Amino acid sequence: MYEIVHKSDLAHNIKLFKVYAPDIAKKAKPGQFVIVRNNEQGERIPLTIADYDRHKGTITIIFQEVGKSTIDMGKFEPGDKFLDFVGPLGKPSEIGKYGKIVCVGGGIGVAPIHPILRALYEKENYIISILGARNSDLLIWEEKIKAFSHETYLMTDDGSYGEKGLVTDALAKIISQQDIDMVLAIGPLAMMQAVSEVTRLKQIKTLVSLNPIMLDGTGMCGACRVKIGNENKFACVDGPEFDGHLVEWENAKQRAKMFKEQEGLALNYKNN
C-alpha cells in the first residue's frame, strides 16, 4: 500500500507521483486532499489530489520541493512507499451547472484545479482557464487544462511564455468583457487574495482552496484554523474551499508563516 508506481519531473523542483492507494482512489472526489508522511520523523503534508484512477487504484499528487520534508520526498523513487497516506479528506467541490466559470491556477495550483474544472466541464459549464507562473519553466499541465477548457490564457511574470503579466491582469480583462457566473482560484495565498479583490468589484462568486498547516486532518487539533467572515473554520473539515470574499487574508498569511524559523533551521540542519 501507498507505493509510488510512477514518478516524473514536471518542472524545476516540481515532482509528480502516482501512488497506489485503491481505497482512497475509490472514494476520491474533485477538491479533496490527502495528508502524507514520509517516515516516523517526517511532518504531515496536505496535498490536494491532482487526479485519481479508480480502475488502477492510483492517486496523483504534485508537490514542489521547498523545505526539508518535500526535498526528502522528492528523492523517493518508484517502488518506495509512504509511511502514511491518508484520505480522501475535506469537502469535495460542489459540482453543478453554473454557466460561465473562470478557473485560475497559479504555480502548482494548476494541478489541483485540474479535476475540478474537468468535472465542471463535464457538467456542460463554459470553462475559461487562466494559468500563471513566474516563468515558462514553471508552467505545468497546459495540455491537460486545455483539454477541458473552452478558452485558455497563459500568463508568466517575465513574459517568457504566453502573455507577460499576472493572472489577475487576464481575469480583469475577461470580467470586463464577459458576464461570469463563478471564479475558482487555487495557488499562492497572495494570488488568491488578489483574484478575490478583482472579483469583489463585480460581486462575482469566488471560491478559493486553502492549504494551511495541518496535523490530523480531522478537525481535532485546530492547526488549520482559518478565519472566514466572523467565524473560525477548519480547512480540513470545513474546506478546503471557501468564499474568497470572506477569507481574512492577512490572518491566513500570518498563520502560514508561524513555523518559518523552524522550517529554516530544519533545512539548514539537513544541509549541514
Coordinates of C-alpha atoms in Angstrom, one line a residue:
M1 CA 0.0 0.0 0.0
Y2 CA 1.0 3.6 -0.7
E3 CA 3.7 2.5 -3.1
I4 CA 4.9 5.0 -5.7
V5 CA 4.2 3.4 -9.1
H6 CA 5.2 6.4 -11.2
K7 CA 7.4 9.4 -10.8
S8 CA 8.1 12.3 -13.2
D9 CA 9.6 15.8 -13.1
L10 CA 7.1 18.4 -14.3
A11 CA 9.4 21.4 -13.8
H12 CA 12.3 22.6 -11.7
N13 CA 11.8 21.2 -8.2
I14 CA 8.2 20.1 -9.1
K15 CA 7.5 16.4 -8.9
L16 CA 4.5 14.2 -9.8
F17 CA 3.9 10.9 -8.1
K18 CA 1.2 8.3 -8.8
V19 CA 0.6 6.4 -5.6
Y20 CA -1.1 3.0 -5.3
A21 CA -3.9 3.7 -2.8
P22 CA -7.0 1.9 -4.1
D23 CA -9.3 2.6 -1.1
I24 CA -8.7 6.4 -1.5
A25 CA -8.9 6.3 -5.3
K26 CA -12.3 4.5 -5.0
K27 CA -13.8 7.4 -2.9
A28 CA -11.8 10.5 -4.1
K29 CA -13.7 13.4 -5.5
P30 CA -12.6 16.7 -7.1
G31 CA -11.4 19.2 -4.5
Q32 CA -10.4 16.7 -1.8
F33 CA -6.9 16.2 -0.5
V34 CA -4.6 13.7 1.2
I35 CA -2.1 14.1 4.1
V36 CA 1.2 12.3 3.5
R37 CA 4.1 11.4 5.8
N38 CA 7.4 10.1 4.5
N39 CA 8.6 8.4 7.7
E40 CA 8.4 8.5 11.5
Q41 CA 10.3 11.8 11.7
G42 CA 8.5 13.4 8.8
E43 CA 5.9 16.2 9.0
R44 CA 2.4 15.7 7.8
I45 CA 2.0 17.4 4.5
P46 CA -1.5 18.2 3.0
L47 CA -1.7 17.8 -0.8
T48 CA -4.8 18.4 -2.9
I49 CA -5.5 15.4 -5.1
A50 CA -4.4 16.3 -8.7
D51 CA -6.0 13.2 -10.3
Y52 CA -7.3 9.7 -9.5
D53 CA -7.7 6.5 -11.4
R54 CA -10.3 4.2 -9.8
H55 CA -9.5 1.3 -12.1
K56 CA -5.8 1.3 -11.4
G57 CA -6.3 2.4 -7.8
T58 CA -3.9 5.3 -8.0
I59 CA -3.9 8.8 -6.7
T60 CA -1.8 11.5 -8.4
I61 CA -0.1 14.1 -6.2
I62 CA 2.1 17.0 -7.3
F63 CA 4.4 19.0 -5.0
Q64 CA 7.2 21.5 -5.0
E65 CA 10.4 20.9 -3.1
V66 CA 10.6 23.9 -0.8
G67 CA 11.5 22.5 2.7
K68 CA 13.2 19.5 4.3
S69 CA 10.2 17.2 4.1
T70 CA 9.4 17.9 0.5
I71 CA 13.0 17.8 -0.5
D72 CA 13.3 14.4 1.1
M73 CA 10.1 13.3 -0.5
G74 CA 11.5 14.3 -3.9
K75 CA 14.2 11.7 -3.5
F76 CA 11.6 8.9 -3.5
E77 CA 11.6 6.6 -6.5
P78 CA 9.0 4.1 -7.9
G79 CA 8.8 1.2 -5.5
D80 CA 9.3 3.4 -2.4
K81 CA 6.4 3.7 0.0
F82 CA 4.9 6.4 2.2
L83 CA 4.5 5.6 5.8
D84 CA 1.2 7.5 5.9
F85 CA -1.1 8.4 3.0
V86 CA -4.5 9.4 4.5
G87 CA -7.6 10.5 2.6
P88 CA -9.7 11.5 0.9
L89 CA -10.1 14.4 3.3
G90 CA -12.1 17.6 3.1
K91 CA -15.3 18.5 1.5
P92 CA -15.5 17.8 -2.3
S93 CA -16.1 20.7 -4.7
E94 CA -19.7 21.4 -5.4
I95 CA -20.0 20.4 -9.0
G96 CA -23.1 21.7 -10.8
K97 CA -24.1 23.6 -13.9
Y98 CA -23.4 27.2 -13.1
G99 CA -22.8 28.8 -16.5
K100 CA -19.6 30.6 -17.4
I101 CA -16.7 29.8 -15.0
V102 CA -13.2 31.1 -14.8
C103 CA -10.7 28.7 -13.3
V104 CA -7.4 30.4 -12.2
G105 CA -4.4 28.3 -11.4
G106 CA -1.1 29.7 -10.1
G107 CA 2.1 27.8 -9.9
I108 CA 1.5 24.2 -8.7
G109 CA -2.1 25.3 -8.0
V110 CA -2.7 24.4 -11.7
A111 CA -2.6 20.7 -10.7
P112 CA -5.4 20.5 -8.1
I113 CA -7.6 22.7 -10.2
H114 CA -7.5 20.1 -13.0
P115 CA -10.0 17.5 -11.6
I116 CA -12.4 20.3 -10.6
L117 CA -12.5 22.0 -13.9
R118 CA -12.8 18.6 -15.6
A119 CA -15.9 17.8 -13.6
L120 CA -17.3 21.3 -14.2
Y121 CA -16.6 20.9 -18.0
E122 CA -18.4 17.5 -18.0
K123 CA -21.5 19.3 -16.4
E124 CA -21.5 21.4 -19.6
N125 CA -20.3 24.6 -18.0
Y126 CA -18.3 27.0 -20.2
I127 CA -14.8 26.9 -18.8
I128 CA -12.3 29.8 -19.2
S129 CA -8.9 28.8 -17.7
I130 CA -6.1 31.2 -16.7
L131 CA -2.7 29.6 -15.8
G132 CA 0.1 31.6 -14.3
A133 CA 3.7 31.0 -13.3
R134 CA 6.9 33.0 -12.7
N135 CA 8.4 31.8 -16.0
S136 CA 7.9 29.2 -18.7
D137 CA 9.9 26.6 -16.9
L138 CA 7.4 26.5 -14.0
L139 CA 4.2 26.4 -16.1
I140 CA 2.7 22.9 -15.7
W141 CA -0.1 20.8 -17.2
E142 CA -1.0 23.2 -20.0
E143 CA -2.4 20.5 -22.3
K144 CA -4.4 18.8 -19.6
I145 CA -6.1 22.0 -18.7
K146 CA -6.7 22.9 -22.3
A147 CA -8.4 19.6 -22.9
F148 CA -11.3 20.7 -20.6
S149 CA -11.4 24.4 -21.3
H150 CA -13.2 26.5 -23.9
E151 CA -10.7 29.3 -23.6
T152 CA -7.2 29.3 -22.1
Y153 CA -5.0 32.2 -21.1
L154 CA -1.3 31.7 -20.2
M155 CA 0.5 34.3 -18.1
T156 CA 4.1 34.5 -17.0
D157 CA 5.7 37.1 -14.8
D158 CA 8.7 37.5 -17.1
G159 CA 6.8 37.1 -20.4
S160 CA 8.8 34.0 -21.3
Y161 CA 5.6 32.2 -22.4
G162 CA 2.1 33.3 -23.1
E163 CA 1.5 36.9 -22.1
K164 CA 3.6 38.9 -19.7
G165 CA 1.7 39.8 -16.5
L166 CA -0.3 38.3 -13.7
V167 CA -3.3 36.1 -13.7
T168 CA -5.3 39.0 -12.3
D169 CA -4.5 41.0 -15.5
A170 CA -6.2 38.4 -17.6
L171 CA -9.0 38.0 -15.1
A172 CA -9.8 41.7 -15.0
K173 CA -9.9 41.8 -18.8
I174 CA -12.2 38.8 -19.0
I175 CA -14.7 40.1 -16.5
S176 CA -14.8 43.5 -18.2
Q177 CA -15.8 41.8 -21.4
Q178 CA -17.9 38.9 -20.4
D179 CA -20.6 38.0 -17.8
I180 CA -19.0 35.5 -15.5
D181 CA -21.0 33.4 -13.1
M182 CA -18.2 32.0 -10.9
V183 CA -14.5 32.1 -10.4
L184 CA -12.4 29.4 -8.8
A185 CA -8.8 30.1 -7.8
I186 CA -6.1 27.8 -6.5
G187 CA -2.5 28.9 -5.9
P188 CA -0.4 31.0 -3.5
L189 CA -2.3 33.0 -0.9
A190 CA -1.3 36.3 -2.3
M191 CA -2.6 35.3 -5.7
M192 CA -5.9 34.0 -4.4
Q193 CA -6.3 37.2 -2.4
A194 CA -5.7 39.3 -5.5
V195 CA -8.2 37.3 -7.5
S196 CA -10.8 37.8 -4.8
E197 CA -10.3 41.5 -4.8
V198 CA -10.7 41.7 -8.5
T199 CA -14.0 39.8 -8.5
R200 CA -15.3 41.7 -5.4
L201 CA -15.8 44.8 -7.5
K202 CA -18.5 42.9 -9.5
Q203 CA -19.6 40.6 -6.7
I204 CA -18.8 37.5 -8.7
K205 CA -19.0 34.3 -6.7
T206 CA -15.4 33.4 -5.9
L207 CA -14.1 30.1 -4.4
V208 CA -10.5 29.6 -3.2
S209 CA -8.8 26.5 -1.9
L210 CA -6.9 27.0 1.3
N211 CA -4.0 24.7 2.2
P212 CA -2.8 25.8 5.7
I213 CA -0.6 23.8 8.1
M214 CA -2.4 20.6 9.2
L215 CA -1.7 17.8 11.6
D216 CA -4.5 15.2 12.0
G217 CA -6.8 16.4 9.2
T218 CA -10.0 15.6 11.2
G219 CA -10.6 19.0 12.9
M220 CA -9.4 17.8 16.3
C221 CA -6.0 19.7 16.5
G222 CA -7.1 23.2 15.2
A223 CA -3.8 23.8 13.4
C224 CA -5.6 24.5 10.1
R225 CA -7.8 27.2 11.6
V226 CA -8.8 30.0 9.2
K227 CA -11.0 33.0 9.7
I228 CA -13.9 33.2 7.3
G229 CA -16.0 36.3 7.9
N230 CA -16.8 36.4 11.6
E231 CA -16.3 32.6 12.1
N232 CA -13.3 30.3 12.8
K233 CA -13.3 27.4 10.4
F234 CA -11.0 24.4 10.0
A235 CA -9.7 23.9 6.5
C236 CA -9.5 20.1 6.9
V237 CA -13.2 19.5 7.6
D238 CA -15.0 22.8 6.6
G239 CA -12.9 23.3 3.4
P240 CA -10.6 23.3 1.7
E241 CA -12.8 25.6 -0.5
F242 CA -14.1 28.8 0.9
D243 CA -15.7 32.1 -0.3
G244 CA -12.7 34.2 -1.3
H245 CA -14.6 37.4 -0.3
L246 CA -15.0 36.2 3.3
V247 CA -11.4 34.9 3.9
E248 CA -9.4 37.1 6.3
W249 CA -6.3 37.0 4.2
E250 CA -3.9 38.8 6.5
N251 CA -4.7 36.3 9.2
A252 CA -4.2 33.4 6.8
K253 CA -0.8 34.7 5.6
Q254 CA 0.3 35.4 9.2
R255 CA -0.6 31.8 10.2
A256 CA 1.2 30.4 7.2
K257 CA 4.5 32.0 8.5
M258 CA 4.2 30.6 12.0
F259 CA 6.9 28.0 11.7
K260 CA 9.1 29.8 9.1
E261 CA 12.0 30.0 11.6
Q262 CA 11.8 26.3 12.5
E263 CA 11.5 25.3 8.8
G264 CA 14.6 27.3 8.1
L265 CA 16.5 25.6 11.0
A266 CA 15.4 22.2 9.8
L267 CA 16.6 22.9 6.2
N268 CA 19.9 24.3 7.4
Y269 CA 20.4 21.3 9.7
K270 CA 19.8 19.0 6.8
N271 CA 22.3 20.8 4.6
N272 CA 25.0 20.9 7.2

